[in-house]
N, CA, C and O of each residue as an XYZ file, in Angstrom:
576
protein
N     -23.701      5.745     21.803
C     -23.453      7.096     21.491
C     -23.698      7.652     22.960
O     -24.537      7.028     23.610
N     -23.033      8.829     23.627
C     -22.767      9.025     25.150
C     -24.227     10.028     25.145
O     -24.989     10.227     24.199
N     -24.294     10.519     26.437
C     -25.325     11.336     26.288
C     -24.799     12.523     26.324
O     -25.691     13.369     26.374
N     -23.684     12.999     26.320
C     -23.172     14.410     25.868
C     -22.974     14.459     24.191
O     -23.264     15.529     23.655
N     -22.626     13.656     23.569
C     -22.366     13.337     22.343
C     -23.950     13.664     21.423
O     -24.239     14.587     20.662
N     -24.638     12.636     21.827
C     -26.400     13.180     21.388
C     -26.865     14.406     21.819
O     -27.923     14.795     21.325
N     -26.278     15.133     22.674
C     -26.722     16.396     22.919
C     -25.918     17.238     22.245
O     -26.615     18.184     21.880
N     -24.967     17.352     21.947
C     -24.193     18.178     21.043
C     -24.804     17.602     19.416
O     -25.011     18.513     18.615
N     -25.054     16.331     18.980
C     -25.534     15.761     17.796
C     -26.766     16.584     17.440
O     -26.952     17.230     16.409
N     -27.645     16.422     18.584
C     -29.021     17.197     18.601
C     -29.352     18.446     18.585
O     -30.429     19.002     18.370
N     -28.085     18.919     18.890
C     -28.019     20.664     19.233
C     -27.576     20.983     18.041
O     -27.668     22.170     17.730
N     -27.067     20.163     17.204
C     -26.780     20.641     15.823
C     -25.165     21.628     15.773
O     -24.683     22.498     15.048
N     -24.858     21.052     16.707
C     -23.465     21.950     16.677
C     -22.164     21.294     15.936
O     -21.074     21.843     15.779
N     -22.502     20.141     15.571
C     -21.075     18.854     14.957
C     -21.936     19.239     13.650
O     -23.011     19.833     13.740
N     -21.241     18.762     12.172
C     -21.921     18.615     11.408
C     -20.827     17.688     10.597
O     -20.949     17.483      9.389
N     -19.546     17.049     11.525
C     -18.708     16.313     10.996
C     -19.450     15.092     10.847
O     -20.453     14.943     11.545
N     -18.941     13.780      9.660
C     -19.645     12.256      9.673
C     -18.584     11.598      9.895
O     -17.588     12.157      9.436
N     -18.384     10.584     10.441
C     -16.929      9.849     10.766
C     -17.149      9.269      9.270
O     -18.144      9.218      8.547
N     -15.845      8.864      9.112
C     -15.561      7.945      7.893
C     -15.554      6.521      8.077
O     -15.089      6.084      9.130
N     -16.034      5.674      7.143
C     -16.122      4.328      7.192
C     -14.855      3.873      6.544
O     -13.994      4.575      6.014
N     -14.897      2.488      6.687
C     -13.644      1.339      6.639
C     -13.654      1.563      4.618
O     -12.713      1.453      3.832
N     -14.739      1.810      4.426
C     -14.748      1.736      2.641
C     -14.603      2.881      2.065
O     -14.300      2.957      0.874
N     -14.816      4.020      2.888
C     -14.174      5.144      2.401
C     -12.780      5.270      2.649
O     -12.181      5.981      1.841
N     -12.216      4.836      3.427
C     -10.673      4.981      3.888
C      -9.944      4.091      3.053
O      -8.746      4.292      2.852
N     -10.583      3.065      2.512
C     -10.162      2.080      1.998
C      -9.930      2.472     -0.137
O      -9.216      2.069     -1.055
N     -10.841      3.273      0.031
C     -11.046      3.801     -1.600
C     -10.036      5.016     -1.622
O      -9.315      5.121     -2.614
N      -9.950      5.773     -0.787
C      -8.726      7.081     -0.338
C      -7.426      6.041     -0.450
O      -6.542      6.530     -1.154
N      -7.188      5.070     -0.061
C      -5.663      4.035     -0.004
C      -5.450      3.986     -1.648
O      -4.572      4.492     -2.348
N      -6.583      3.189     -1.981
C      -6.457      2.735     -3.628
C      -6.263      3.625     -4.763
O      -5.861      3.310     -5.883
N      -6.757      5.320     -4.134
C      -6.386      6.362     -5.031
C      -5.042      6.582     -4.620
O      -4.178      6.691     -5.491
N      -4.778      6.654     -3.555
C      -3.449      6.955     -3.505
C      -2.293      6.168     -3.718
O      -1.199      6.623     -4.054
N      -2.623      4.688     -3.465
C      -1.694      3.398     -4.538
C      -1.707      3.685     -6.028
O      -0.654      3.717     -6.664
N      -2.663      3.855     -6.482
C      -2.968      4.346     -7.963
C      -2.354      5.651     -8.845
O      -2.176      5.847    -10.047
N      -2.137      6.403     -7.677
C      -0.623      7.947     -7.906
C       0.412      7.417     -7.816
O       1.237      7.842     -8.624
N       0.912      6.278     -6.857
C       2.040      5.771     -6.861
C       2.543      5.062     -8.291
O       3.610      5.111     -8.903
N       1.427      4.464     -8.506
C       1.477      3.322    -10.055
C       1.805      4.128    -11.199
O       2.714      3.885    -11.993
N       0.884      5.260    -11.244
C       1.212      6.706    -11.935
C       2.438      7.133    -11.950
O       2.830      7.432    -13.078
N       3.307      7.291    -10.969
C       4.582      7.630    -10.623
C       4.151      9.430    -10.188
O       4.846     10.431    -10.360
N       3.422      9.367     -9.872
C       2.867     10.903     -9.182
C       3.161     11.634     -7.642
O       3.291     12.795     -7.252
N       3.189     10.184     -6.959
C       3.647     10.144     -5.629
C       5.069      9.314     -5.667
O       5.178      8.282     -6.330
N       6.038      9.810     -4.970
C       6.802      8.440     -4.571
C       6.676      7.655     -2.901
O       6.002      8.039     -1.945
N       7.234      6.921     -2.964
C       6.777      5.422     -1.588
C       6.632      6.384      0.056
O       5.758      6.215      0.906
N       7.826      7.411      0.102
C       7.272      7.903      1.435
C       6.067      9.016      1.731
O       5.332      9.206      2.700
N       6.193      9.566      0.621
C       4.600     10.097      0.294
C       3.139      9.197      0.634
O       2.169      9.412      1.360
N       3.505      8.170     -0.222
C       2.450      7.502     -0.308
C       1.918      6.851      1.134
O       0.799      6.733      1.634
N       3.579      6.399      1.659
C       3.463      5.917      3.226
C       2.440      6.932      4.367
O       1.542      6.537      5.110
N       3.039      8.538      4.142
C       2.568      9.250      4.610
C       1.297      9.383      4.494
O       0.614      9.440      5.517
N       0.743      9.457      3.295
C      -0.961      9.642      3.080
C      -1.551      8.172      3.690
O      -2.063      8.189      4.810
N      -1.479      7.033      3.010
C      -1.716      6.046      3.458
C      -2.181      5.795      5.138
O      -3.176      5.222      5.582
N      -0.946      6.521      5.917
C      -0.939      6.373      7.572
C      -2.147      7.631      8.259
O      -2.744      7.737      9.330
N      -2.070      8.642      6.667
C      -3.166      9.282      7.423
C      -4.456      9.125      7.300
O      -5.278      9.573      8.100
N      -4.836      8.186      5.834
C      -5.959      7.381      5.732
C      -6.676      6.927      6.678
O      -7.746      7.323      7.140
N      -5.999      6.048      6.943
C      -6.304      4.714      7.580
C      -6.462      5.423      9.422
O      -7.006      4.756     10.302
N      -5.891      6.795      9.672
C      -5.747      7.636     10.697
C      -6.977      8.121     10.865
O      -7.459      8.293     11.985
N      -7.664      8.415      9.645
C      -8.827      9.557      9.611
C     -10.183      9.042     10.243
O     -10.647      7.909     10.120
N     -10.634      9.925     10.825
C     -11.679      9.935     11.988
C     -12.799      9.932     10.974
O     -13.605      9.027     10.753
N     -12.671     11.413     10.256
C     -14.126     12.353      9.669
C     -14.089     12.027      8.282
O     -13.210     11.227      7.960
N     -14.772     12.422      7.464
C     -14.911     12.285      6.087
C     -14.361     13.442      5.501
O     -13.923     13.423      4.350
N     -14.349     14.657      6.359
C     -13.692     15.459      5.690
C     -12.036     15.622      5.494
O     -11.397     16.370      4.754
N     -11.646     14.703      6.379
C     -10.009     14.844      6.450
C      -9.746     13.768      5.627
O      -8.725     13.120      5.859
N     -10.571     13.401      4.574
C      -9.820     12.385      3.356
C      -9.732     12.693      2.003
O      -8.929     12.188      1.218
N     -10.817     13.776      1.671
C     -10.181     14.316      0.403
C      -8.917     15.516      0.681
O      -8.289     16.085     -0.212
N      -8.779     15.677      1.873
C      -7.250     16.676      1.493
C      -5.874     16.002      1.284
O      -4.861     16.664      1.056
N      -5.887     14.510      1.381
C      -4.928     13.680      1.373
C      -5.096     13.419     -0.537
O      -4.058     13.261     -1.180
N      -6.291     13.404     -1.171
C      -6.109     13.764     -2.641
C      -6.517     14.898     -3.485
O      -6.848     14.765     -4.663
N      -6.483     16.063     -2.824
C      -6.575     17.179     -3.093
C      -5.611     17.504     -4.752
O      -6.062     18.185     -5.674
N      -4.409     16.894     -4.748
C      -3.207     17.092     -5.494
C      -3.193     16.601     -6.566
O      -2.627     17.091     -7.543
N      -3.869     15.463     -6.544
C      -4.202     14.446     -7.348
C      -5.043     14.287     -8.202
O      -6.197     14.488     -7.823
N      -4.790     13.768    -10.047
C      -6.454     13.833    -10.884
C      -7.345     13.392     -9.844
O      -6.995     12.929     -8.759
N      -8.918     13.626    -10.387
C      -9.425     12.330    -10.012
C     -10.230     11.588    -10.814
O     -10.669     11.927    -11.913
N     -10.415     10.561    -10.233
C     -10.917      9.690    -11.242
C     -12.367      9.219    -11.341
O     -13.013      9.947    -10.588
N     -13.110      8.393    -11.890
C     -14.310      7.612    -11.408
C     -14.174      6.480    -10.459
O     -13.306      5.732    -10.909
N     -14.573      6.102     -9.531
C     -13.999      5.192     -8.499
C     -15.102      3.751     -8.598
O     -15.021      2.803     -7.817
N     -16.187      3.860     -9.813
C     -16.889      2.861    -10.081
C     -15.479      1.429    -10.334
O     -14.316      1.596    -10.702
N     -16.162      0.169     -9.981
C     -15.655     -0.899    -10.527
C     -15.336     -1.325    -11.631
O     -14.530     -2.238    -11.814
N     -15.889     -0.755    -12.431
C     -15.732     -0.844    -14.231
C     -14.665      0.152    -14.699
O     -13.969     -0.021    -15.699
N     -14.604      1.181    -13.906
C     -14.062      2.198    -14.124
C     -12.558      1.947    -13.741
O     -11.675      2.500    -14.398
N     -12.258      1.126    -12.693
C     -11.103      0.701    -11.668
C     -10.342     -0.343    -12.328
O      -9.132     -0.264    -12.538
N     -11.109     -1.364    -12.665
C     -10.185     -2.581    -13.210
C     -10.848     -3.089    -14.618
O     -10.544     -4.228    -14.970
N     -11.707     -2.350    -15.426
C     -12.199     -2.599    -17.027
C     -11.717     -2.138    -17.476
O     -11.215     -1.051    -17.191
N     -11.604     -2.967    -18.746
C     -11.013     -1.955    -20.449
C      -9.532     -1.454    -19.885
O      -8.811     -2.099    -19.125
N      -9.341     -0.535    -20.278
C      -8.382      0.089    -20.909
C      -7.017      0.554    -19.173
O      -5.826      0.865    -19.139
N      -8.240      0.320    -17.903
C      -7.852      0.745    -16.674
C      -7.031     -0.409    -16.331
O      -6.029     -0.137    -15.669
N      -7.221     -1.645    -16.628
C      -6.402     -2.963    -16.198
C      -4.747     -2.936    -16.610
O      -4.331     -2.851    -17.766
N      -4.084     -3.010    -15.645
C      -2.574     -2.929    -16.359
C      -2.235     -4.242    -16.953
O      -2.878     -5.234    -16.612
N      -1.383     -4.314    -17.718
C      -0.825     -5.523    -18.620
C       0.094     -6.312    -17.793
O       0.543     -5.864    -16.738
N       0.383     -7.472    -18.244
C       1.325     -8.344    -16.784
C       2.741     -7.538    -17.041
O       3.578     -7.345    -16.159
N       2.881     -7.014    -18.690
C       4.213     -6.185    -18.545
C       4.191     -5.513    -17.790
O       4.755     -5.815    -16.739
N       3.652     -4.481    -17.897
C       3.760     -3.149    -16.742
C       3.379     -3.755    -15.355
O       3.785     -2.921    -14.546
N       2.872     -4.663    -14.756
C       2.704     -5.042    -13.627
C       4.249     -5.658    -13.031
O       4.690     -5.244    -11.959
N       4.994     -6.685    -13.859
C       6.320     -7.157    -13.761
C       7.326     -5.912    -13.604
O       8.102     -5.846    -12.650
N       7.238     -4.635    -14.909
C       7.873     -3.530    -14.690
C       7.883     -2.998    -13.228
O       8.819     -2.693    -12.489
N       6.548     -2.988    -13.057
C       6.316     -2.256    -11.691
C       6.983     -3.109    -10.163
O       7.470     -2.475     -9.227
N       6.910     -4.038    -10.180
C       7.585     -5.025     -9.082
C       9.132     -5.264     -9.502
O       9.820     -5.492     -8.507
N       9.658     -5.268    -10.384
C      11.195     -4.982    -10.375
C      11.493     -3.652     -9.758
O      12.306     -3.507     -8.845
N      10.803     -2.699    -10.296
C      11.069     -1.293     -9.969
C      10.991     -0.874     -8.427
O      11.583     -0.069     -7.709
N      10.025     -1.765     -8.279
C       9.790     -1.478     -6.555
C      10.662     -2.097     -5.540
O      11.060     -1.533     -4.520
N      10.960     -3.467     -5.955
C      11.823     -4.257     -5.360
C      13.658     -3.375     -5.686
O      14.584     -3.107     -4.920
N      13.488     -3.215     -6.928
C      15.129     -2.444     -6.715
C      14.835     -0.960     -6.103
O      15.864     -0.308     -6.284
N      13.974     -0.263     -5.535
C      13.944      0.758     -4.917
C      13.979      0.493     -3.289
O      14.319      1.283     -2.407
N      13.554     -0.765     -3.179
C      13.046     -1.248     -1.988
C      14.695     -1.963     -1.272
O      14.933     -2.128     -0.075
N      15.498     -2.234     -2.288
C      16.919     -2.765     -2.065
C      17.972     -1.419     -1.368
O      18.674     -1.344     -0.360
N      17.544     -0.199     -2.816
C      18.567      0.757     -2.140
C      18.374      1.365     -0.873
O      17.273      1.568     -0.362
N      19.552      1.669     -0.346
C      19.801      2.514      1.217
C      19.093      4.040      0.911
O      18.275      4.552      1.675
N      19.447      4.500     -0.030
C      18.588      5.788     -0.694
C      18.333      6.087     -1.949
O      18.832      5.322     -2.774
N      17.628      7.078     -2.394
C      17.007      6.778     -3.640
C      17.863      6.924     -4.837
O      17.470      6.444     -5.901
N      19.180      7.643     -4.753
C      20.482      7.446     -5.533
C      21.194      6.617     -5.559
O      21.998      6.606     -6.491
N      21.234      5.550     -4.564
C      22.061      4.853     -4.297
C      22.405      3.966     -5.152
O      23.566      3.567     -5.245
N      21.175      3.433     -6.083
C      21.905      2.396     -7.161
C      22.402      2.802     -8.185
O      22.982      2.063     -8.981
N      22.191      4.582     -8.394
C      23.190      5.438     -9.477
C      24.472      5.438     -8.949
O      25.414      5.418     -9.742
N      24.684      5.458     -7.738
C      26.050      5.665     -7.250
C      26.832      4.120     -7.168
O      28.010      4.021     -6.825
N      26.192      3.238     -7.446
C      26.905      2.032     -7.274
C      27.155      1.648     -5.696
O      28.105      0.942     -5.357
N      26.317      2.124     -4.881
C      26.432      1.664     -4.178
C      25.471      0.409     -3.811
O      24.243      0.480     -3.843
N      26.234     -0.791     -3.444
C      25.760     -1.963     -2.696
C      24.515     -1.975     -1.390
O      24.629     -1.277     -0.382
N      23.759     -2.574     -1.556
C      22.424     -2.979     -0.434
C      23.003     -3.320      1.050
O      23.863     -4.185      1.221
N      22.532     -2.675      1.927
C      23.168     -3.180      3.152
C      22.773     -4.910      3.146
O      21.981     -5.471      2.389
N      23.480     -5.434      4.083
C      23.272     -6.739      4.786
C      21.879     -7.362      4.828
O      21.474     -8.402      4.308
N      21.281     -6.501      5.544
C      19.361     -6.651      5.538
C      18.836     -6.616      4.583
O      17.756     -7.207      4.578
N      19.301     -5.886      3.187
C      18.553     -5.474      2.052
C      19.128     -7.137      1.591
O      18.311     -7.998      1.262
N      20.104     -7.315      1.614
C      20.558     -8.468      0.788
C      20.018     -9.742      1.124
O      19.882    -10.703      0.366
N      19.706     -9.657      2.406
C      18.955    -11.112      3.155
C      17.515    -10.876      2.388
O      17.342    -11.770      1.559
N      16.479     -9.966      2.428
C      15.726     -9.814      2.221
C      15.567     -9.797      0.623
O      14.584    -10.408      0.202
N      16.319     -9.239     -0.234
C      16.190     -9.971     -1.830
C      16.110    -11.303     -1.866
O      15.090    -11.897     -2.217
N      17.146    -11.845     -1.518
C      17.030    -13.384     -1.252
C      16.196    -14.185     -1.102
O      16.057    -15.273     -1.660
N      15.481    -13.603     -0.198
C      14.088    -14.124      0.421
C      13.189    -14.001     -0.491
O      12.496    -14.905     -0.959
N      13.176    -12.572     -0.840
C      11.722    -12.623     -2.024
C      12.229    -13.141     -3.386
O      11.344    -13.444     -4.187
N      13.207    -13.256     -3.685
C      13.750    -14.531     -4.790
C      13.467    -15.631     -4.460
O      12.674    -16.166     -5.234
N      13.883    -16.435     -3.327
C      13.566    -17.532     -3.263
C      11.882    -17.825     -3.123
O      11.366    -18.832     -3.609
N      11.247    -16.962     -2.511
C       9.945    -17.236     -2.542
C       9.408    -17.090     -4.044
O       8.681    -17.958     -4.527
N       9.788    -15.988     -4.735
C       9.122    -16.181     -6.171
C       9.681    -17.124     -6.924
O       9.204    -17.157     -8.059
N      10.888    -18.249     -6.614
C      10.785    -19.115     -7.201
C       9.699    -20.213     -6.869
O       9.025    -20.797     -7.719
N       9.631    -20.411     -5.461
C       9.112    -20.961     -4.942
C       7.483    -20.758     -5.629
O       6.884    -21.715     -6.118
N       7.078    -19.790     -5.589
C       5.619    -19.846     -6.159
C       5.568    -20.008     -7.983
O       4.629    -20.394     -8.680
N       6.359    -19.747     -8.219
C       6.965    -20.245     -9.770
C       6.559    -21.731    -10.122
O       5.988    -22.178    -11.117
N       7.183    -22.538     -8.644
C       7.066    -24.048     -8.847
C       6.114    -24.853     -8.847
O       5.827    -25.825     -9.545
N       5.409    -24.092     -7.548
C       4.201    -24.373     -7.243
C       3.240    -24.405     -8.566
O       2.741    -25.374     -9.139
N       3.181    -23.424     -8.766
C       2.015    -22.918    -10.211
C       2.437    -23.472    -11.533
O       1.760    -23.650    -12.546
N       3.812    -23.727    -11.284
C       3.991    -25.179    -12.415
C       3.411    -26.048    -12.565
O       2.769    -26.423    -13.546
N       3.635    -26.667    -11.182
C       2.749    -28.047    -10.848
C       1.402    -28.047    -10.637
O       0.819    -29.092    -10.923
N       0.809    -27.205    -10.241
C      -0.513    -26.855    -10.079
C      -0.664    -26.721    -11.595
O      -1.340    -27.682    -11.962
N      -0.339    -25.967    -12.615
C      -1.151    -25.859    -13.997
C      -0.478    -27.094    -14.751
O      -0.826    -27.241    -15.923
N       0.485    -28.041    -14.200
C       0.791    -29.047    -15.115
C      -0.449    -30.209    -14.593
O      -0.867    -30.842    -15.562
N      -1.023    -30.555    -13.440
C      -1.745    -31.038    -13.112
C      -3.159    -31.081    -12.727
O      -3.786    -31.817    -11.964
N      -3.572    -29.822    -13.664
C      -4.748    -29.597    -14.213
C      -5.117    -29.595    -15.140
O      -6.305    -29.335    -15.331
């Protein structure tokens, strides 16, 4: 801490505390959960995640979550029991996110507009990686 900063802190002129990486990550997890629940769309998520990672002080983080329902953030509450998503829910979320990322606009798929060339390449790459992952898992599972 530089000498002017120490003087300001000792004089009690600043009461803002710096945010830790863990506090930023906790905020980002809550934003991601809100996307999974359908409360936020992807552009809003990107904006809030960028703001969370860019936050310097603790008091900047709650404003990113004010309009979202609050939940217990203990590990048991986040991942245990009924909070853990089913495989079917994960698969549906993955399919919809890939579909949304391939659409040039939010309603392009409803209008029958095909995705652009770059998005088609992205889709083919994702499909090839998924097939490769499946094969690797099948081989590893068969050998163990």
